[in-house]
mmCIF file of C-alpha atoms in Angstrom:
data_model
loop_
_atom_site.group_PDB
_atom_site.id
_atom_site.type_symbol
_atom_site.label_atom_id
_atom_site.label_comp_id
_atom_site.label_asym_id
_atom_site.label_seq_id
_atom_site.Cartn_x
_atom_site.Cartn_y
_atom_site.Cartn_z
ATOM 1 C CA MET A 82 -83.015 -103.492 3.823
ATOM 2 C CA PRO A 83 -82.243 -104.658 7.363
ATOM 3 C CA GLU A 84 -83.193 -102.669 10.137
ATOM 4 C CA VAL A 85 -82.366 -102.046 14.032
ATOM 5 C CA SER A 86 -83.922 -100.655 17.103
ATOM 6 C CA ASP A 87 -82.605 -97.441 18.639
ATOM 7 C CA GLU A 88 -80.572 -97.579 21.953
ATOM 8 C CA ALA A 89 -83.171 -97.203 24.306
ATOM 9 C CA GLY A 90 -85.001 -100.502 22.804
ATOM 10 C CA GLY A 91 -88.338 -100.357 21.439
ATOM 11 C CA GLY A 92 -87.948 -97.506 19.805
ATOM 12 C CA ARG A 93 -88.539 -96.496 16.043
ATOM 13 C CA ALA A 94 -86.660 -98.835 13.965
ATOM 14 C CA VAL A 95 -83.933 -97.303 11.537
ATOM 15 C CA PRO A 96 -82.242 -98.411 8.277
ATOM 16 C CA ALA A 97 -79.159 -99.876 9.036
ATOM 17 C CA ALA A 98 -77.307 -97.928 6.252
ATOM 18 C CA ALA A 99 -79.036 -94.742 5.206
ATOM 19 C CA ALA A 100 -78.313 -93.470 1.770
ATOM 20 C CA LYS A 101 -75.721 -91.132 1.357
ATOM 21 C CA PRO A 102 -76.464 -88.181 -1.194
ATOM 22 C CA LYS A 103 -73.937 -88.306 -3.938
ATOM 23 C CA PRO A 104 -71.448 -85.243 -4.119
ATOM 24 C CA PRO A 105 -72.134 -83.164 -6.976
ATOM 25 C CA SER A 106 -70.225 -84.489 -10.262
ATOM 26 C CA ARG A 107 -67.516 -82.054 -11.089
ATOM 27 C CA VAL A 108 -67.846 -80.629 -14.591
ATOM 28 C CA ARG A 109 -64.337 -81.018 -16.457
ATOM 29 C CA MET A 110 -62.852 -78.111 -17.901
ATOM 30 C CA SER A 111 -61.461 -78.341 -21.308
ATOM 31 C CA ALA A 112 -57.747 -77.369 -22.136
ATOM 32 C CA ALA A 113 -58.883 -74.040 -23.101
ATOM 33 C CA GLN A 114 -60.872 -72.978 -20.328
ATOM 34 C CA ARG A 115 -58.521 -74.568 -17.929
ATOM 35 C CA ARG A 116 -55.839 -72.176 -19.493
ATOM 36 C CA GLU A 117 -58.186 -69.091 -19.145
ATOM 37 C CA GLN A 118 -59.033 -69.908 -15.530
ATOM 38 C CA LEU A 119 -55.077 -69.857 -14.570
ATOM 39 C CA ILE A 120 -54.728 -66.731 -16.353
ATOM 40 C CA ALA A 121 -57.398 -64.751 -14.464
ATOM 41 C CA ILE A 122 -56.144 -66.386 -10.986
ATOM 42 C CA GLY A 123 -52.459 -65.471 -12.036
ATOM 43 C CA ARG A 124 -53.671 -61.627 -12.856
ATOM 44 C CA GLN A 125 -55.311 -61.671 -9.631
ATOM 45 C CA LEU A 126 -52.377 -62.919 -7.625
ATOM 46 C CA PHE A 127 -49.832 -60.924 -9.433
ATOM 47 C CA ALA A 128 -51.928 -57.966 -9.160
ATOM 48 C CA GLU A 129 -52.604 -58.343 -4.964
ATOM 49 C CA ARG A 130 -48.682 -59.433 -4.408
ATOM 50 C CA GLY A 131 -46.530 -58.846 -7.370
ATOM 51 C CA PHE A 132 -44.198 -61.617 -9.184
ATOM 52 C CA ASP A 133 -41.975 -62.442 -6.185
ATOM 53 C CA ALA A 134 -44.728 -63.162 -3.439
ATOM 54 C CA THR A 135 -47.092 -65.309 -6.145
ATOM 55 C CA SER A 136 -46.336 -69.033 -6.109
ATOM 56 C CA ILE A 137 -47.336 -71.683 -8.240
ATOM 57 C CA GLU A 138 -48.905 -73.519 -5.100
ATOM 58 C CA GLU A 139 -51.196 -71.049 -4.595
ATOM 59 C CA VAL A 140 -52.288 -70.391 -8.138
ATOM 60 C CA ALA A 141 -52.824 -74.198 -8.218
ATOM 61 C CA ALA A 142 -54.641 -74.104 -4.961
ATOM 62 C CA ARG A 143 -57.008 -71.516 -6.029
ATOM 63 C CA ALA A 144 -58.198 -73.395 -9.607
ATOM 64 C CA LYS A 145 -58.321 -76.733 -7.659
ATOM 65 C CA VAL A 146 -55.976 -78.167 -9.546
ATOM 66 C CA SER A 147 -52.470 -80.160 -9.285
ATOM 67 C CA LYS A 148 -49.209 -78.069 -9.709
ATOM 68 C CA PRO A 149 -48.608 -80.171 -12.677
ATOM 69 C CA VAL A 150 -51.600 -79.137 -14.423
ATOM 70 C CA VAL A 151 -49.923 -75.261 -14.199
ATOM 71 C CA TYR A 152 -46.625 -76.237 -15.358
ATOM 72 C CA GLU A 153 -48.231 -78.162 -18.151
ATOM 73 C CA HIS A 154 -49.936 -75.128 -19.443
ATOM 74 C CA PHE A 155 -47.293 -72.506 -18.763
ATOM 75 C CA GLY A 156 -44.074 -73.946 -17.889
ATOM 76 C CA GLY A 157 -43.704 -72.254 -14.630
ATOM 77 C CA LYS A 158 -44.589 -68.792 -12.649
ATOM 78 C CA GLU A 159 -42.360 -67.018 -15.317
ATOM 79 C CA GLY A 160 -44.370 -68.349 -18.323
ATOM 80 C CA LEU A 161 -47.844 -67.280 -16.594
ATOM 81 C CA TYR A 162 -46.559 -64.051 -15.655
ATOM 82 C CA ALA A 163 -45.430 -63.562 -19.101
ATOM 83 C CA VAL A 164 -48.956 -64.147 -20.545
ATOM 84 C CA VAL A 165 -51.010 -62.250 -18.016
ATOM 85 C CA VAL A 166 -48.365 -59.143 -18.640
ATOM 86 C CA ASP A 167 -48.893 -59.484 -22.687
ATOM 87 C CA ARG A 168 -52.225 -59.529 -22.172
ATOM 88 C CA GLU A 169 -52.689 -56.335 -20.354
ATOM 89 C CA VAL A 170 -50.005 -54.553 -22.390
ATOM 90 C CA ARG A 171 -52.226 -55.339 -25.563
ATOM 91 C CA ALA A 172 -55.657 -54.552 -24.096
ATOM 92 C CA LEU A 173 -54.013 -50.851 -22.590
ATOM 93 C CA LEU A 174 -52.649 -50.377 -25.994
ATOM 94 C CA ASP A 175 -55.585 -51.201 -27.904
ATOM 95 C CA ARG A 176 -57.794 -49.039 -26.050
ATOM 96 C CA ILE A 177 -55.856 -46.014 -26.124
ATOM 97 C CA THR A 178 -55.274 -46.639 -30.014
ATOM 98 C CA THR A 179 -58.916 -46.923 -30.688
ATOM 99 C CA ALA A 180 -59.568 -43.867 -28.615
ATOM 100 C CA LEU A 181 -57.016 -41.877 -30.490
ATOM 101 C CA THR A 182 -59.652 -40.887 -33.275
ATOM 102 C CA ALA A 183 -59.626 -37.537 -35.353
ATOM 103 C CA GLY A 184 -60.418 -34.632 -34.172
ATOM 104 C CA HIS A 185 -59.013 -31.569 -32.574
ATOM 105 C CA PRO A 186 -55.518 -31.733 -30.667
ATOM 106 C CA ARG A 187 -57.003 -31.102 -27.446
ATOM 107 C CA GLU A 188 -59.609 -33.840 -28.168
ATOM 108 C CA LEU A 189 -56.993 -36.333 -28.919
ATOM 109 C CA LEU A 190 -55.444 -35.554 -25.610
ATOM 110 C CA GLU A 191 -58.812 -35.878 -23.842
ATOM 111 C CA GLN A 192 -59.378 -39.120 -25.395
ATOM 112 C CA ALA A 193 -55.945 -40.560 -24.546
ATOM 113 C CA ALA A 194 -56.607 -39.441 -20.830
ATOM 114 C CA MET A 195 -59.837 -40.957 -20.797
ATOM 115 C CA ALA A 196 -58.797 -44.109 -22.376
ATOM 116 C CA LEU A 197 -55.995 -44.661 -19.508
ATOM 117 C CA LEU A 198 -58.323 -43.190 -16.763
ATOM 118 C CA GLY A 199 -60.903 -45.618 -17.938
ATOM 119 C CA TYR A 200 -58.714 -48.805 -18.003
ATOM 120 C CA ILE A 201 -57.640 -47.880 -14.402
ATOM 121 C CA GLU A 202 -61.069 -47.970 -13.090
ATOM 122 C CA GLU A 203 -62.451 -51.104 -15.404
ATOM 123 C CA GLU A 204 -59.549 -53.399 -15.437
ATOM 124 C CA THR A 205 -57.730 -52.397 -11.788
ATOM 125 C CA SER A 206 -55.963 -55.773 -11.278
ATOM 126 C CA GLY A 207 -54.586 -55.379 -14.861
ATOM 127 C CA PHE A 208 -52.992 -52.353 -14.048
ATOM 128 C CA ARG A 209 -51.749 -53.094 -11.059
ATOM 129 C CA VAL A 210 -49.897 -55.934 -12.786
ATOM 130 C CA LEU A 211 -48.802 -53.737 -14.996
ATOM 131 C CA VAL A 212 -47.654 -50.980 -12.749
ATOM 132 C CA ARG A 213 -45.628 -53.373 -10.682
ATOM 133 C CA GLU A 214 -42.461 -53.493 -12.161
ATOM 134 C CA SER A 215 -41.054 -56.632 -12.091
ATOM 135 C CA PRO A 216 -37.042 -57.608 -12.954
ATOM 136 C CA LEU A 217 -38.193 -60.486 -15.246
ATOM 137 C CA LEU A 218 -39.805 -58.648 -17.711
ATOM 138 C CA SER A 219 -38.075 -55.188 -17.314
ATOM 139 C CA GLY A 220 -37.869 -52.738 -20.835
ATOM 140 C CA THR A 221 -39.692 -55.532 -22.607
ATOM 141 C CA ALA A 222 -43.334 -55.696 -21.671
ATOM 142 C CA THR A 223 -43.962 -53.464 -18.828
ATOM 143 C CA PHE A 224 -46.076 -50.110 -18.162
ATOM 144 C CA SER A 225 -43.310 -48.152 -19.033
ATOM 145 C CA SER A 226 -42.670 -49.771 -22.189
ATOM 146 C CA VAL A 227 -46.684 -49.201 -23.197
ATOM 147 C CA MET A 228 -46.599 -45.742 -22.161
ATOM 148 C CA ASN A 229 -43.432 -45.560 -24.549
ATOM 149 C CA ASP A 230 -45.659 -47.069 -27.321
ATOM 150 C CA VAL A 231 -48.611 -44.709 -26.593
ATOM 151 C CA ALA A 232 -46.084 -41.678 -26.657
ATOM 152 C CA HIS A 233 -44.969 -42.838 -30.302
ATOM 153 C CA GLN A 234 -48.288 -42.120 -31.223
ATOM 154 C CA VAL A 235 -48.742 -38.781 -29.654
ATOM 155 C CA GLU A 236 -45.268 -37.542 -31.435
ATOM 156 C CA HIS A 237 -46.992 -38.318 -34.919
ATOM 157 C CA ILE A 238 -49.994 -36.412 -33.405
ATOM 158 C CA LEU A 239 -48.134 -33.502 -32.345
ATOM 159 C CA GLY A 240 -45.056 -33.556 -35.088
ATOM 160 C CA ALA A 241 -48.058 -32.486 -37.418
ATOM 161 C CA GLU A 242 -49.749 -29.848 -35.115
ATOM 162 C CA PHE A 243 -45.905 -28.671 -34.465
ATOM 163 C CA LYS A 244 -45.140 -28.269 -38.406
ATOM 164 C CA SER A 245 -48.873 -26.561 -38.961
ATOM 165 C CA ARG A 246 -47.910 -23.776 -36.730
ATOM 166 C CA GLY A 247 -44.331 -23.166 -37.521
ATOM 167 C CA TYR A 248 -42.640 -24.706 -34.254
ATOM 168 C CA ASP A 249 -39.645 -27.401 -34.934
ATOM 169 C CA PRO A 250 -41.167 -30.747 -35.341
ATOM 170 C CA LYS A 251 -38.337 -32.398 -33.802
ATOM 171 C CA LEU A 252 -39.262 -31.322 -30.591
ATOM 172 C CA ALA A 253 -42.784 -33.307 -30.523
ATOM 173 C CA GLU A 254 -40.814 -36.362 -29.268
ATOM 174 C CA LEU A 255 -39.664 -34.592 -25.911
ATOM 175 C CA TYR A 256 -43.752 -33.130 -25.804
ATOM 176 C CA SER A 257 -45.347 -36.712 -26.207
ATOM 177 C CA GLN A 258 -42.957 -37.971 -23.728
ATOM 178 C CA ALA A 259 -43.900 -35.396 -21.363
ATOM 179 C CA LEU A 260 -47.522 -35.442 -21.741
ATOM 180 C CA VAL A 261 -47.945 -39.206 -21.582
ATOM 181 C CA GLY A 262 -45.625 -39.358 -18.699
ATOM 182 C CA MET A 263 -47.900 -36.576 -16.924
ATOM 183 C CA VAL A 264 -51.035 -38.461 -17.716
ATOM 184 C CA ALA A 265 -49.457 -42.000 -16.720
ATOM 185 C CA LEU A 266 -48.085 -41.006 -12.953
ATOM 186 C CA THR A 267 -51.330 -38.917 -12.328
ATOM 187 C CA GLY A 268 -53.168 -42.130 -13.582
ATOM 188 C CA ARG A 269 -50.859 -44.170 -11.121
ATOM 189 C CA TRP A 270 -51.958 -41.846 -8.145
ATOM 190 C CA TRP A 271 -55.802 -41.857 -9.106
ATOM 191 C CA LEU A 272 -55.523 -45.865 -9.031
ATOM 192 C CA GLU A 273 -55.230 -45.269 -5.149
ATOM 193 C CA VAL A 274 -57.461 -42.501 -4.358
ATOM 194 C CA ARG A 275 -60.199 -42.404 -7.110
ATOM 195 C CA LYS A 276 -61.110 -38.992 -6.519
ATOM 196 C CA PRO A 277 -62.096 -36.809 -8.093
ATOM 197 C CA ARG A 278 -64.181 -38.943 -10.921
ATOM 198 C CA LYS A 279 -62.082 -39.732 -13.977
ATOM 199 C CA GLU A 280 -63.897 -37.053 -16.360
ATOM 200 C CA THR A 281 -62.895 -34.246 -13.740
ATOM 201 C CA VAL A 282 -58.987 -35.540 -13.403
ATOM 202 C CA ALA A 283 -58.724 -36.122 -17.349
ATOM 203 C CA ALA A 284 -60.261 -32.399 -17.533
ATOM 204 C CA HIS A 285 -57.579 -30.952 -15.292
ATOM 205 C CA LEU A 286 -54.610 -32.985 -16.999
ATOM 206 C CA VAL A 287 -55.752 -31.398 -20.058
ATOM 207 C CA ASN A 288 -56.090 -27.830 -18.738
ATOM 208 C CA MET A 289 -52.408 -28.452 -17.450
ATOM 209 C CA ALA A 290 -50.963 -29.597 -20.782
ATOM 210 C CA TRP A 291 -53.189 -27.665 -23.306
ATOM 211 C CA ASN A 292 -53.178 -24.160 -21.251
ATOM 212 C CA GLY A 293 -50.000 -24.300 -19.239
ATOM 213 C CA LEU A 294 -49.282 -22.887 -15.971
ATOM 214 C CA SER A 295 -49.795 -19.490 -16.768
ATOM 215 C CA HIS A 296 -53.567 -19.690 -18.595
ATOM 216 C CA LEU A 297 -55.139 -22.621 -16.586
ATOM 217 C CA GLU A 298 -58.977 -22.818 -16.306
ATOM 218 C CA ALA A 299 -60.362 -22.440 -12.832
ATOM 219 C CA LYS A 300 -63.279 -25.289 -13.416
ATOM 220 C CA PRO A 301 -62.001 -26.888 -16.852
ATOM 221 C CA THR A 302 -64.210 -29.154 -18.703
ATOM 222 C CA LEU A 303 -63.744 -31.811 -21.626
ATOM 223 C CA ILE A 304 -64.651 -30.729 -25.048
ATOM 224 C CA THR A 305 -67.068 -33.824 -25.714
ATOM 225 C CA ALA A 306 -68.751 -33.015 -22.341
ATOM 226 C CA ARG A 307 -69.346 -29.398 -23.783
ATOM 227 C CA ARG A 308 -71.085 -30.656 -26.781
ATOM 228 C CA ARG A 309 -73.655 -32.650 -24.881
#
């Protein structure tokens, strides 16, 4: 390799063309991996800004791809949003459905409350996406529709309990909507404050729902916690 002296002359000879380090090669993602990456980025952006304030340009920029790549996978922002919301709907519903195991009706209420609060705590971005009611998917796949599905499951539980106690089972729908609505709205509030801890929040929710205002416990605890 030819060498040249430094500017002062007579100095140490330096290579005429120093070898430059090669940039690290970028690992190419498969189509499935790229799709999952874009869904994760879209989920975060929709949680932070909502549907209207999120752009395909920003999704592409965060993924370090061109806009056509996003369009190729989802057809546009609406398609990406629909996939994100559908996943969160199924995740939340599966979590609550799985939590509703056999047991005393009060335990079932505790399980539903803890499942929702656990989802809020562990999947905060997903919950924020659901509670941002977008006009795009109004009435089809929103937080309200998920809670309505949960209410229908609770209705069956309450209906059986009402019947065994001689109450009108037709009122189970009204009470299930009231119970689930109370838990859901409290969950939206707790999303921002995160105090007290979720077990305490669940215990107070059940205290209100099970005992009523006239028989509230001063320091309620969960049945499952008492058995430990």
